[in-house]
XYZ file of C-alpha atoms in Angstrom:
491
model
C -41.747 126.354 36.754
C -43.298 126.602 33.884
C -46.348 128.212 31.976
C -48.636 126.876 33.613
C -47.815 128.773 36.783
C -48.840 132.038 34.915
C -50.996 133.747 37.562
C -53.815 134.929 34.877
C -52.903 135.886 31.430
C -48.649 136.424 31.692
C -48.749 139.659 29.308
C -51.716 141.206 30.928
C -49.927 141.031 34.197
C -46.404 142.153 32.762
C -48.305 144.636 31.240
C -50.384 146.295 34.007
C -47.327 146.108 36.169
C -45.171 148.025 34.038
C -47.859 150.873 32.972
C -47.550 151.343 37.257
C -43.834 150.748 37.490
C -43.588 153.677 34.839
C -45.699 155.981 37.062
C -43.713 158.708 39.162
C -45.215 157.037 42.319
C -45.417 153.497 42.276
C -48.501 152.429 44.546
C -49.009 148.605 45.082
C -51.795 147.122 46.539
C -50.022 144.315 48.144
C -52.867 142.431 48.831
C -53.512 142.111 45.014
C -49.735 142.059 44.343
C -49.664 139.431 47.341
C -46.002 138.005 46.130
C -44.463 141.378 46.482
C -42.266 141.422 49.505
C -42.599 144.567 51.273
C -39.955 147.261 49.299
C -36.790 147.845 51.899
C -36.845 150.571 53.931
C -33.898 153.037 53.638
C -33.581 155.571 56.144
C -31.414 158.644 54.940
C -30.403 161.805 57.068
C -29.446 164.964 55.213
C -27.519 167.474 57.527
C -26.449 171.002 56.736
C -24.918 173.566 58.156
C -24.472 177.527 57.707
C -26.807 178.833 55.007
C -27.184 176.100 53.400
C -31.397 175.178 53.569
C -33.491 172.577 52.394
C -36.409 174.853 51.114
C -35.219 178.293 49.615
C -32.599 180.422 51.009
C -29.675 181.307 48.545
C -29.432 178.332 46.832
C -32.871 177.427 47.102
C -32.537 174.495 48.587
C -32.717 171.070 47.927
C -36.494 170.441 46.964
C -35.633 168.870 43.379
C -33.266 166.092 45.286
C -35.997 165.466 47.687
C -38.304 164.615 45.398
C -36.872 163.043 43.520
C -35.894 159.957 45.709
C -39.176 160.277 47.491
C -40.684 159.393 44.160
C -38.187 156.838 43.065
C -40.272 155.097 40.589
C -39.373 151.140 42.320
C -41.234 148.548 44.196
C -38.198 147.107 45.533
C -37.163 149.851 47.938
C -38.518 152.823 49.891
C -36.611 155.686 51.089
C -37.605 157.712 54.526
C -35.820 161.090 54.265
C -35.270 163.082 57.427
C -33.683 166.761 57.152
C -31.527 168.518 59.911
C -29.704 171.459 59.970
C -26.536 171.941 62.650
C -28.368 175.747 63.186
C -31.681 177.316 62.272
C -33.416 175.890 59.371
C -37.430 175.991 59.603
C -37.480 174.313 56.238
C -35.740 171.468 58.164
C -37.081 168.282 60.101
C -35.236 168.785 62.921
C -32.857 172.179 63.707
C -29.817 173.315 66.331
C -29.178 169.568 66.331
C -25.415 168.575 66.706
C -24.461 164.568 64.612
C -24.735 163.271 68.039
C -28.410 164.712 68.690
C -29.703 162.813 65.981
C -29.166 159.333 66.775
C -27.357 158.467 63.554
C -28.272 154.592 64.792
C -31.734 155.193 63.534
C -30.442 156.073 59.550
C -28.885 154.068 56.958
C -27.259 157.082 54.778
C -25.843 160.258 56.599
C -25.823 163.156 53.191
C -23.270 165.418 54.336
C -24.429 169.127 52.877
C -21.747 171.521 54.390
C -21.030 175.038 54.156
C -18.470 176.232 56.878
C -14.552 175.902 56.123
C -13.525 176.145 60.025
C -11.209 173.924 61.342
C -12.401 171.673 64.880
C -16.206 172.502 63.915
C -17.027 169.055 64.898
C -17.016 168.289 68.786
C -14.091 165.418 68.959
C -13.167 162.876 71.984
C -14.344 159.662 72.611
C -18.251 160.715 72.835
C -18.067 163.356 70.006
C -19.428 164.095 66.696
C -16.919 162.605 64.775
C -16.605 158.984 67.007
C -20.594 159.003 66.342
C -20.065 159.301 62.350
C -17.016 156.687 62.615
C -18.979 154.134 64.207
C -22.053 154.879 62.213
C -19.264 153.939 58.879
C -17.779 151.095 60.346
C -21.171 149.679 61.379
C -22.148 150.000 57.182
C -23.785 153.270 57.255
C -23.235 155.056 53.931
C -21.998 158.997 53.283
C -22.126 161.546 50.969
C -19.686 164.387 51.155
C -20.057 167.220 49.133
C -19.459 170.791 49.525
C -17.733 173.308 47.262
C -14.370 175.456 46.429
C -11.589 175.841 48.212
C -12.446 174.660 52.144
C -15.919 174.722 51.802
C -17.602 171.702 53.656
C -14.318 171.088 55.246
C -16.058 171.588 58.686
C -18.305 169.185 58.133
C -16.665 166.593 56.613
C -12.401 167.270 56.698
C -11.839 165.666 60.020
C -13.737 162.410 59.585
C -11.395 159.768 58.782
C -11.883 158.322 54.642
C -14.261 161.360 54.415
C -12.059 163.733 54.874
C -10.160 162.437 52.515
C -12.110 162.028 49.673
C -12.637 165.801 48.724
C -9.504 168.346 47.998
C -8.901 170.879 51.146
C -8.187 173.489 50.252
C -9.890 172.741 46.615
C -9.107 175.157 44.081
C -10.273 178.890 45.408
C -12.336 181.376 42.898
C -10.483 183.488 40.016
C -8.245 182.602 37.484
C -7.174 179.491 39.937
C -10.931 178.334 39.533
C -12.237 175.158 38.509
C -14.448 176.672 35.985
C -17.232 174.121 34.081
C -19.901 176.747 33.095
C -21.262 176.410 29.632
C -23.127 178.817 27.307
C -25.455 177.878 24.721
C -24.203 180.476 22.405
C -20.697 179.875 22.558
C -20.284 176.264 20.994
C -20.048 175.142 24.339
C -17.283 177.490 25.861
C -17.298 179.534 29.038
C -18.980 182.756 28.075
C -21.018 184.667 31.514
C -21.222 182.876 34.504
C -24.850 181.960 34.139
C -25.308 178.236 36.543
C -28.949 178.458 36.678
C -29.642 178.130 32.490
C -30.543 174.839 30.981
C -26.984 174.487 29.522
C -25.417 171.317 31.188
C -21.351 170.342 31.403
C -20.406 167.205 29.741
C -18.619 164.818 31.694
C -16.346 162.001 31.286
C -16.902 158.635 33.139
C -14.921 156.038 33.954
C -15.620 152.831 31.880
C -16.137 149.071 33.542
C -15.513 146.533 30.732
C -18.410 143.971 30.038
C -18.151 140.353 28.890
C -18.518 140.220 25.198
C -18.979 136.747 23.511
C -16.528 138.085 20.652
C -14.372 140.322 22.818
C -11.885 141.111 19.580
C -14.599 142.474 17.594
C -16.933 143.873 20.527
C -16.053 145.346 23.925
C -18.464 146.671 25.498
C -18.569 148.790 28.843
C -20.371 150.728 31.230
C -20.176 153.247 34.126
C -20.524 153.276 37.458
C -23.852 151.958 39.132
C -24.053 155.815 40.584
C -23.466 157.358 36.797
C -26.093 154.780 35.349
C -29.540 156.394 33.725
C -32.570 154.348 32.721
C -31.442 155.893 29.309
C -28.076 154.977 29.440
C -24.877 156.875 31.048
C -25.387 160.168 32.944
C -23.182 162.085 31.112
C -24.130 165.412 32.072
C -24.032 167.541 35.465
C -25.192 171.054 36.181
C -22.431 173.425 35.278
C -21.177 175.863 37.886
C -18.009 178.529 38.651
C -15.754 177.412 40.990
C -16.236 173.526 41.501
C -14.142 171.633 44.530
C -12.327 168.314 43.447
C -12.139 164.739 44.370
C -9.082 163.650 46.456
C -7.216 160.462 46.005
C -5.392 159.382 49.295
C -1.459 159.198 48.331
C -1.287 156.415 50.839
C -3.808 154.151 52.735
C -2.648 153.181 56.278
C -5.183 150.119 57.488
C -6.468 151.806 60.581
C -7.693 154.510 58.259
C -8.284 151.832 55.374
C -9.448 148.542 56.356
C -9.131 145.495 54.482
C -10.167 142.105 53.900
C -9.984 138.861 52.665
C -6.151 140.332 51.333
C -8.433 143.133 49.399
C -8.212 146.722 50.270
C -10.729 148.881 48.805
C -9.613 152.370 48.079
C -10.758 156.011 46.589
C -11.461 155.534 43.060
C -12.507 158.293 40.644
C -15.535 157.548 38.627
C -16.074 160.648 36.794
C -14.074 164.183 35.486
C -15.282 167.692 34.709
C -13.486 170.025 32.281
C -11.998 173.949 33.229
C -13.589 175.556 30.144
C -13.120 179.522 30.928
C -10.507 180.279 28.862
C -9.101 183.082 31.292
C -8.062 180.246 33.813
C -4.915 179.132 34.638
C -5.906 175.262 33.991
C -8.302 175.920 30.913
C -9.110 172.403 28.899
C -7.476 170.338 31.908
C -10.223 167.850 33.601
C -10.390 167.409 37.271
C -11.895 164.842 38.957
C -16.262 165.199 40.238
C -17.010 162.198 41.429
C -15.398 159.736 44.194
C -16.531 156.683 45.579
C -14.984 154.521 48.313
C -16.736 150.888 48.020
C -16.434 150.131 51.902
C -18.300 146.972 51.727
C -15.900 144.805 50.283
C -14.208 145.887 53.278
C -17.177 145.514 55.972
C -17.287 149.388 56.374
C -19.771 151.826 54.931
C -19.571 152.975 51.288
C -18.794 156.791 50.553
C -19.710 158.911 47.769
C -17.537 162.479 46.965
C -19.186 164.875 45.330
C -17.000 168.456 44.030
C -19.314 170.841 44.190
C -23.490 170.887 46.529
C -24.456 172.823 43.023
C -24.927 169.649 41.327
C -27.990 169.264 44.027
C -29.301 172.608 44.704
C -32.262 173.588 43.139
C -30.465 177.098 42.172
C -28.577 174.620 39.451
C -31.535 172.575 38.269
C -34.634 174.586 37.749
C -33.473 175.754 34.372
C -33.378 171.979 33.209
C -37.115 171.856 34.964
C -38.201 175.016 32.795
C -36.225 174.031 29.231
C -34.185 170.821 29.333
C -36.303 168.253 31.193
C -34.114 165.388 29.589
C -31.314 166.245 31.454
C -33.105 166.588 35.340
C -34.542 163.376 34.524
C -30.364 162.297 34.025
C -29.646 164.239 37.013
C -32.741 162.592 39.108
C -30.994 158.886 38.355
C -28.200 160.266 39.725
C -29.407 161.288 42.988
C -31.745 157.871 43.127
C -28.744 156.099 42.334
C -26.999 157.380 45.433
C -29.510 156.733 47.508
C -29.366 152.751 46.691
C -25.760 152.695 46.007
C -25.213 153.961 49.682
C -27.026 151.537 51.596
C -25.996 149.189 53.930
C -24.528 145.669 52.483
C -27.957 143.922 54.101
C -29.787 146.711 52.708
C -28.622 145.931 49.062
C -29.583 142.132 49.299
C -33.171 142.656 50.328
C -33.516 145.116 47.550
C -32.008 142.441 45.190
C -33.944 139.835 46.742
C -37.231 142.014 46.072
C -36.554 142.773 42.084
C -36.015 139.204 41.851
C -38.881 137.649 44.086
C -41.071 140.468 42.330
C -40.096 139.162 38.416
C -40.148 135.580 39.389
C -43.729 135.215 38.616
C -43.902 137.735 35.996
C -43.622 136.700 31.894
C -40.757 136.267 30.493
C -39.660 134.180 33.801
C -43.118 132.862 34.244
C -43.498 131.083 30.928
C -39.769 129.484 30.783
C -38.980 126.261 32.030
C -35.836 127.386 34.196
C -35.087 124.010 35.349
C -34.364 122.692 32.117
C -32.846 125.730 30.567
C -29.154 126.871 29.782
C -28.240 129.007 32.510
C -26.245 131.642 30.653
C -29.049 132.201 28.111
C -31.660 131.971 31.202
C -29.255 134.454 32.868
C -29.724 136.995 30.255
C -33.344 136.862 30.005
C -33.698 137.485 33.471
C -31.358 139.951 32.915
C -33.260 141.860 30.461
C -36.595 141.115 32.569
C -34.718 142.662 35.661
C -33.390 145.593 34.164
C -37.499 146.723 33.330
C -37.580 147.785 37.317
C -34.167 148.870 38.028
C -30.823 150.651 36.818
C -28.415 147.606 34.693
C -25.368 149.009 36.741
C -26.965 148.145 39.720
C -27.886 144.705 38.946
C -24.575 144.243 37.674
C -23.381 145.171 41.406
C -25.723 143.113 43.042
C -24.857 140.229 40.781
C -21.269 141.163 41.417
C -21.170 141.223 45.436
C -22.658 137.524 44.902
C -19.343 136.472 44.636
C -17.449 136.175 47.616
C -13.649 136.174 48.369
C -12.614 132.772 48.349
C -14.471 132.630 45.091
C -12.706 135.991 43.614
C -9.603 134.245 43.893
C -10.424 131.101 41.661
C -12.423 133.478 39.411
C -9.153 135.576 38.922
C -6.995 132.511 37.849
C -9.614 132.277 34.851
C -9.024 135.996 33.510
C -6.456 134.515 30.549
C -6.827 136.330 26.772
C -5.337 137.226 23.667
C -3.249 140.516 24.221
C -5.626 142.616 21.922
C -7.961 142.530 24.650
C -5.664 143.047 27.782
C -5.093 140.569 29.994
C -7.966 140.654 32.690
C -10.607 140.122 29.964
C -14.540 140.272 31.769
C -16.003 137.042 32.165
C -20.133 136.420 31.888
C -20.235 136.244 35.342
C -23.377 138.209 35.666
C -25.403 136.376 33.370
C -24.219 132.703 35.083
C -25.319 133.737 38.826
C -28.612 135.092 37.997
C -29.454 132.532 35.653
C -28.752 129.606 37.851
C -30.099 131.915 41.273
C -33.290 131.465 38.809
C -33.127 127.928 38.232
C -32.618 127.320 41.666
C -35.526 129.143 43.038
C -37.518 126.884 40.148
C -36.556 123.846 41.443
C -37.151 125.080 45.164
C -40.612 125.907 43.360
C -41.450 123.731 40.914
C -44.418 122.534 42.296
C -46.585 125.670 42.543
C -49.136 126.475 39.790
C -49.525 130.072 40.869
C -47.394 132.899 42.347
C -46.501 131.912 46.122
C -45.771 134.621 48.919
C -42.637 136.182 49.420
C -40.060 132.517 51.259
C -38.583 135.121 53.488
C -34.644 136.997 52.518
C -32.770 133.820 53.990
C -33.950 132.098 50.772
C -33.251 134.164 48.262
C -29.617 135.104 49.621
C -28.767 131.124 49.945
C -30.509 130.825 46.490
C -27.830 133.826 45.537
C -24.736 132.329 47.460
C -25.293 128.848 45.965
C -25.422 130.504 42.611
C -22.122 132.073 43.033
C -21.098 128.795 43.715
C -22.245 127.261 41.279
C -21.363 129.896 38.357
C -17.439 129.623 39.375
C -17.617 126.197 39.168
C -19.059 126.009 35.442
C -16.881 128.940 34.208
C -13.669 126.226 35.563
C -15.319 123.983 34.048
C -15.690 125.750 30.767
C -11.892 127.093 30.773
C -10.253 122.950 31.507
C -12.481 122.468 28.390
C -11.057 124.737 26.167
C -7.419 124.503 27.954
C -7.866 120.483 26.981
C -8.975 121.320 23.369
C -5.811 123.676 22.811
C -3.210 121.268 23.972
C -4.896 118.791 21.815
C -4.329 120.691 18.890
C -1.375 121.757 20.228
């Protein structure tokens, strides 16, 4: 592929795409875009229970959330929400509907929204609510479990197995025992009223995920989680609030509960802390935990995401960034998007990959290389850069990632060797070395088209991807006898 396979003038096109990519609504003609393969559908339940609504009530619901993800700004995916309440809810979709009623076969994500503490709330036995949400998990289906202090959202979500797990029960209760994050404007950032409705976020910490760096002693670079990852950079901000719950981390992980595979057991990992500012609590200045996830797939389960507290999604929490901080609900919007994706089903994730890359393949900068020819690191990057125009970086990097499968994790381990200043799992440019050479493979399946061709179909871009796993392991062994023969050379 070359230049001469731009479509009509390369920065025109890259241009007029991007001024609608940018839009709130992204609306493609696809008979003028005709190489745009249909975005993937993503079907996502949100249940509730008690007075929890989706449109007003105490906490005013979850309008902001909804709209959010229904305007996700991407051609590669579209999300069908559905809302259902466990009682009365006229705001809802669907009301007085039990998790069996709803066919949970039909979704992709189940968004767990619960208010009641009671223990057995969930009809058990072999045909019950909670077999339906097990099998719905071990078929891939993705959750979110949130709910709020002490056993709130327990009922819900406390008896389903890794669920139930994920959040503290009973989480720190109200008082002087509370896990306090609200922040006041006027007090250099210290608790001063409980006022969660102002435009005064909480800072958060995130967990870091090193990057390769091509001079790793001098530069190290990181980033968060795909979930924590803003089209600005890190979301490093949340809606403050009085008495947050907390994320759980499993002492132990028994394999019926846990499953594993390939010898790798994924398990509950923390991605992001919150800190007790009221200085009348018992725990002031400690940080607690926010944010779980549970990466099921590498397992062949469902992925899980913990939230501490449903007043980082109300609306009762966010309309004071609408009114006076609008940088920060955009922040808090990425977050919620980035759920959404994060959550789907494994086959989910690679036709969304497939359609960022099928949709940049015959846009400029790809469109006026010659791929075939090129180095596949540096070709890796551009597309890289080119990618990252239409969707979050983290979540490329966790496409890119789940390219590698593992028998190849293995030999890519035995290559994580460096100097002690740098620990000694240093990244490798894996990233970079699948996409470029999934790009240079789709040019040479291509190379003799002069103009954008239809969407192949998702078997050929995920054996385009698997090859390229492939085929980046083998040039990073490659690249590490190299330098192993040069040292003992010298040596």
């Amino acid at each position: 592929m070359s230049n001469s396979h731009s479509i009509r003038d390369a920065d025109a096109e890259r241009t007029d795409f991007e001024t609608r990519a940018d839009t709130v609504s992204l609306d493609i003609d696809f008979e003028e875009w005709f190489w745009l393969p249909q975005p993937t559908q993503v079907d996502v339940v949100l249940y509730a229970d008690g007075s929890i609504h989706f449109t007003g009530g105490g906490f005013q619901g979850l309008d902001r959330v909804i709209d959010a993800i229904d305007n996700d700004p991407w051609f590669w995916v579209d999300f069908d929400l559905t809302t259902a309440h466990r009682g009365s809810d006229s705001s809802a979709d669907m009301s007085n509907q039990s998790l069996e009623q709803i066919q949970l076969d039909d979704y992709d994500e189940l968004w767990l929204f619960g208010y009641s503490s009671a223990d057995e709330f969930l009809s058990n036995g072999e045909d019950g609510e909670i077999s339906a949400v097990e099998s719905f998990m071990d078929d891939g289906g993705g959750v979110l479990t949130t709910g709020d202090h002490a056993n709130l959202g327990r009922g819900l979500s406390g008896a389903i197995k890794r669920v139930g797990e994920m959040r503290k029960y009973p989480a720190p209760p109200t008082g002087v025992e509370a896990n306090t994050t609200i922040r006041d404007a006027n007090m250099d950032g210290r608790h001063a009223n409980p006022e969660q409705s102002d435009a005064t976020p909480q800072d958060i910490r995130l967990k870091e995920y090193r990057l390769w760096s091509s001079v790793p002693s001098l530069f190290q670079y990181s980033q968060p989680h795909a979930v924590l990852c803003g089209p600005d950079g890190p979301i490093d901000v949340f809606p403050d609030h009085q008495h947050e719950g907390e994320i759980n981390v499993p002492n132990s992980y028994p394999t019926e509960q846990w499953p594993s595979k390939a010898g790798h057991q994924p398990q509950v990992e923390p991605i992001a802390w919150g800190e007790i500012v009221d200085p009348q609590a018992i725990q002031t200045g400690q940080d607690f935990p926010i944010v779980g996830v549970y990466d099921g797939h590498r397992a062949d389960v469902g992925r899980i995401v913990a939230d501490s507290t449903w007043h980082h999604w109300f609306d009762i929490n966010l309309d004071g960034f609408a009114a006076n901080a609008p940088d920060v609900l955009d922040q808090l919007e990425a977050y919620f998007r980035n759920v959404a994706v994060w959550l789907a089903p494994e086959g989910a994730q690679r036709r969304m990959r497939n359609a960022l890359t099928w949709g940049n393949f015959w846009f400029d900068p790809l469109v006026m290389l010659d791929p075939v020819n090129a180095d596949p690191f540096r070709l890796g990057g551009t597309a890289r850069d080119a990618f990252g125009r239409f969707a979050p970086q983290c979540t490329i990097t966790d496409w890119l990632h789940r390219v590698i499968e593992p028998e190849l994790r293995v030999r890519l381990d035995e290559l994580r060797t460096g100097p002690p200043e740098i620990g000694p799992e240093p990244p490798l440019p894996i990233e970079e070395l699948v996409l470029g050479e999934a790009v240079r493979g789709l040019s040479e399946q291509f190379s003799d088209a002069d103009q954008a061709v239809e969407f192949p179909g998702h078997e050929v871009l995920d054996e385009a991807y698997a090859a390229a796993g492939e085929q980046a392991v083998d040039t990073l062994s490659e690249y590490h006898e190299t330098v192993t023969d040069r040292v003992l050379e010298l040596g």
